[in-house]
Amino acid sequence: MEGESIKMPLRAHTLTLEGRSRAKLAGVTAVSCFNDQEVVLETSEGEVALLGENLHIEQLNLDDGQLDVTGSISGIEYSDRKEKRGLFSRRRK
């Protein structure tokens, strides 16, 4: 019908951590920023930050919502998508 918008269903967010050296994520909608110590991304359930050293994005496919990160992963932080600026904006000051 005219004037109706079609919304695609959000992909479920999953995170698989293999040891502390590889993270595989699904449900990724965007990568906000990345460097060798932090990868910040948007998922269907909010913002996620992978923290560590020597982090590298090995694969990124936003069409499929897939992201693979390798390196020495020391932490994972989630923020609620309802927060206006996000949890991570406070930490980067």
Short mmCIF file of N, CA and C in Angstrom, two decimals, residues 18-85:
data_model
loop_
_atom_site.label_atom_id
_atom_site.label_comp_id
_atom_site.label_asym_id
_atom_site.label_seq_id
_atom_site.Cartn_x
_atom_site.Cartn_y
_atom_site.Cartn_z
N GLU A 18 36.22 -16.95 21.22
CA GLU A 18 37.09 -18.12 21.14
C GLU A 18 38.36 -17.81 21.91
N GLY A 19 38.45 -18.38 23.10
CA GLY A 19 39.56 -18.01 23.98
C GLY A 19 39.44 -16.52 24.26
N ARG A 20 40.55 -15.85 24.20
CA ARG A 20 40.54 -14.38 24.30
C ARG A 20 41.17 -13.77 23.06
N SER A 21 41.20 -14.56 21.97
CA SER A 21 41.89 -14.10 20.78
C SER A 21 40.99 -13.85 19.57
N ARG A 22 39.73 -14.29 19.61
CA ARG A 22 38.83 -14.07 18.47
C ARG A 22 37.41 -13.88 18.99
N ALA A 23 36.74 -12.88 18.44
CA ALA A 23 35.32 -12.65 18.73
C ALA A 23 34.57 -12.66 17.41
N LYS A 24 33.49 -13.41 17.38
CA LYS A 24 32.62 -13.45 16.21
C LYS A 24 31.26 -12.93 16.64
N LEU A 25 30.78 -11.92 15.92
CA LEU A 25 29.51 -11.31 16.27
C LEU A 25 28.54 -11.38 15.10
N ALA A 26 27.28 -11.53 15.42
CA ALA A 26 26.20 -11.47 14.44
C ALA A 26 25.21 -10.41 14.91
N GLY A 27 24.42 -9.89 14.00
CA GLY A 27 23.48 -8.84 14.35
C GLY A 27 24.11 -7.46 14.36
N VAL A 28 25.28 -7.32 13.72
CA VAL A 28 25.98 -6.04 13.67
C VAL A 28 25.35 -5.17 12.58
N THR A 29 25.00 -3.94 12.95
CA THR A 29 24.40 -3.03 11.98
C THR A 29 25.35 -1.92 11.54
N ALA A 30 26.38 -1.62 12.34
CA ALA A 30 27.36 -0.58 11.99
C ALA A 30 28.58 -0.70 12.89
N VAL A 31 29.72 -0.21 12.41
CA VAL A 31 30.92 -0.07 13.23
C VAL A 31 31.12 1.42 13.45
N SER A 32 31.05 1.85 14.71
CA SER A 32 31.15 3.28 15.05
C SER A 32 32.58 3.77 14.97
N CYS A 33 33.51 3.02 15.55
CA CYS A 33 34.92 3.37 15.48
C CYS A 33 35.75 2.15 15.81
N PHE A 34 36.99 2.18 15.38
CA PHE A 34 37.88 1.07 15.70
C PHE A 34 39.32 1.54 15.64
N ASN A 35 40.14 0.92 16.48
CA ASN A 35 41.58 1.06 16.45
C ASN A 35 42.16 -0.21 17.06
N ASP A 36 43.45 -0.25 17.33
CA ASP A 36 44.04 -1.49 17.82
C ASP A 36 43.71 -1.80 19.28
N GLN A 37 43.01 -0.88 19.98
CA GLN A 37 42.65 -1.12 21.37
C GLN A 37 41.14 -1.18 21.61
N GLU A 38 40.34 -0.85 20.59
CA GLU A 38 38.90 -0.78 20.80
C GLU A 38 38.16 -0.91 19.47
N VAL A 39 37.09 -1.70 19.47
CA VAL A 39 36.19 -1.79 18.33
C VAL A 39 34.79 -1.54 18.89
N VAL A 40 34.16 -0.46 18.45
CA VAL A 40 32.83 -0.09 18.92
C VAL A 40 31.86 -0.29 17.78
N LEU A 41 30.80 -1.04 18.06
CA LEU A 41 29.85 -1.36 17.00
C LEU A 41 28.42 -1.28 17.51
N GLU A 42 27.50 -1.15 16.57
CA GLU A 42 26.08 -1.14 16.86
C GLU A 42 25.52 -2.51 16.51
N THR A 43 24.65 -3.01 17.37
CA THR A 43 23.97 -4.27 17.09
C THR A 43 22.47 -4.06 17.19
N SER A 44 21.74 -5.10 16.93
CA SER A 44 20.30 -5.03 17.03
C SER A 44 19.84 -4.81 18.47
N GLU A 45 20.74 -4.98 19.43
CA GLU A 45 20.38 -4.82 20.84
C GLU A 45 21.16 -3.71 21.54
N GLY A 46 21.82 -2.84 20.80
CA GLY A 46 22.55 -1.74 21.40
C GLY A 46 24.01 -1.72 20.99
N GLU A 47 24.76 -0.87 21.68
CA GLU A 47 26.17 -0.66 21.36
C GLU A 47 27.04 -1.66 22.13
N VAL A 48 28.09 -2.15 21.47
CA VAL A 48 29.03 -3.10 22.07
C VAL A 48 30.44 -2.58 21.79
N ALA A 49 31.31 -2.67 22.80
CA ALA A 49 32.72 -2.33 22.61
C ALA A 49 33.56 -3.54 22.97
N LEU A 50 34.44 -3.90 22.07
CA LEU A 50 35.45 -4.92 22.35
C LEU A 50 36.73 -4.18 22.70
N LEU A 51 37.33 -4.52 23.82
CA LEU A 51 38.53 -3.83 24.30
C LEU A 51 39.69 -4.80 24.34
N GLY A 52 40.89 -4.30 24.09
CA GLY A 52 42.06 -5.16 24.15
C GLY A 52 43.27 -4.52 23.53
N GLU A 53 44.14 -5.36 22.99
CA GLU A 53 45.37 -4.91 22.33
C GLU A 53 45.52 -5.63 21.00
N ASN A 54 46.12 -4.94 20.06
CA ASN A 54 46.35 -5.50 18.72
C ASN A 54 45.07 -6.04 18.07
N LEU A 55 43.97 -5.31 18.25
CA LEU A 55 42.70 -5.75 17.67
C LEU A 55 42.67 -5.45 16.18
N HIS A 56 42.16 -6.41 15.44
CA HIS A 56 42.05 -6.28 13.99
C HIS A 56 40.69 -6.79 13.55
N ILE A 57 40.05 -6.07 12.65
CA ILE A 57 38.82 -6.55 12.04
C ILE A 57 39.21 -7.48 10.91
N GLU A 58 38.94 -8.76 11.08
CA GLU A 58 39.29 -9.76 10.07
C GLU A 58 38.22 -9.85 9.00
N GLN A 59 36.96 -9.71 9.40
CA GLN A 59 35.86 -9.78 8.45
C GLN A 59 34.75 -8.84 8.92
N LEU A 60 34.17 -8.12 7.97
CA LEU A 60 33.02 -7.27 8.25
C LEU A 60 32.08 -7.38 7.07
N ASN A 61 30.87 -7.83 7.33
CA ASN A 61 29.85 -7.92 6.30
C ASN A 61 28.55 -7.39 6.89
N LEU A 62 28.28 -6.11 6.66
CA LEU A 62 27.09 -5.49 7.24
C LEU A 62 25.81 -5.99 6.58
N ASP A 63 25.90 -6.46 5.33
CA ASP A 63 24.71 -7.03 4.69
C ASP A 63 24.22 -8.26 5.46
N ASP A 64 25.16 -9.07 5.95
CA ASP A 64 24.82 -10.25 6.73
C ASP A 64 24.88 -10.00 8.24
N GLY A 65 25.40 -8.83 8.64
CA GLY A 65 25.51 -8.50 10.06
C GLY A 65 26.62 -9.24 10.77
N GLN A 66 27.67 -9.64 10.05
CA GLN A 66 28.75 -10.45 10.61
C GLN A 66 30.02 -9.61 10.82
N LEU A 67 30.69 -9.85 11.95
CA LEU A 67 31.96 -9.19 12.26
C LEU A 67 32.85 -10.19 12.99
N ASP A 68 34.10 -10.31 12.55
CA ASP A 68 35.10 -11.13 13.22
C ASP A 68 36.26 -10.21 13.61
N VAL A 69 36.66 -10.29 14.87
CA VAL A 69 37.77 -9.48 15.39
C VAL A 69 38.79 -10.42 16.02
N THR A 70 40.07 -10.19 15.74
CA THR A 70 41.14 -10.96 16.37
C THR A 70 42.03 -10.02 17.15
N GLY A 71 42.79 -10.57 18.06
CA GLY A 71 43.71 -9.80 18.88
C GLY A 71 43.66 -10.32 20.31
N SER A 72 44.18 -9.56 21.22
CA SER A 72 44.15 -9.91 22.64
C SER A 72 42.96 -9.19 23.26
N ILE A 73 41.85 -9.88 23.40
CA ILE A 73 40.60 -9.28 23.89
C ILE A 73 40.59 -9.33 25.41
N SER A 74 40.47 -8.15 26.04
CA SER A 74 40.49 -8.09 27.50
C SER A 74 39.14 -7.71 28.09
N GLY A 75 38.21 -7.23 27.27
CA GLY A 75 36.92 -6.86 27.82
C GLY A 75 35.87 -6.64 26.75
N ILE A 76 34.63 -6.78 27.19
CA ILE A 76 33.47 -6.53 26.33
C ILE A 76 32.51 -5.68 27.14
N GLU A 77 32.07 -4.56 26.57
CA GLU A 77 31.15 -3.68 27.27
C GLU A 77 29.92 -3.46 26.41
N TYR A 78 28.77 -3.51 27.05
CA TYR A 78 27.49 -3.25 26.39
C TYR A 78 26.91 -1.96 26.92
N SER A 79 26.19 -1.25 26.06
CA SER A 79 25.40 -0.12 26.54
C SER A 79 23.99 -0.29 26.02
N ASP A 80 23.05 0.28 26.73
CA ASP A 80 21.65 0.21 26.35
C ASP A 80 21.41 1.14 25.19
N ARG A 81 20.75 0.66 24.16
CA ARG A 81 20.50 1.50 22.98
C ARG A 81 19.65 2.71 23.30
N LYS A 82 18.98 2.72 24.45
CA LYS A 82 18.11 3.85 24.81
C LYS A 82 18.89 5.04 25.36
N GLU A 83 20.14 4.82 25.75
CA GLU A 83 20.94 5.93 26.26
C GLU A 83 21.19 6.93 25.15
N LYS A 84 21.10 8.20 25.49
CA LYS A 84 21.20 9.25 24.48
C LYS A 84 22.55 9.27 23.78
N ARG A 85 23.64 9.24 24.55
CA ARG A 85 24.96 9.32 23.95
C ARG A 85 25.73 8.03 24.08
#
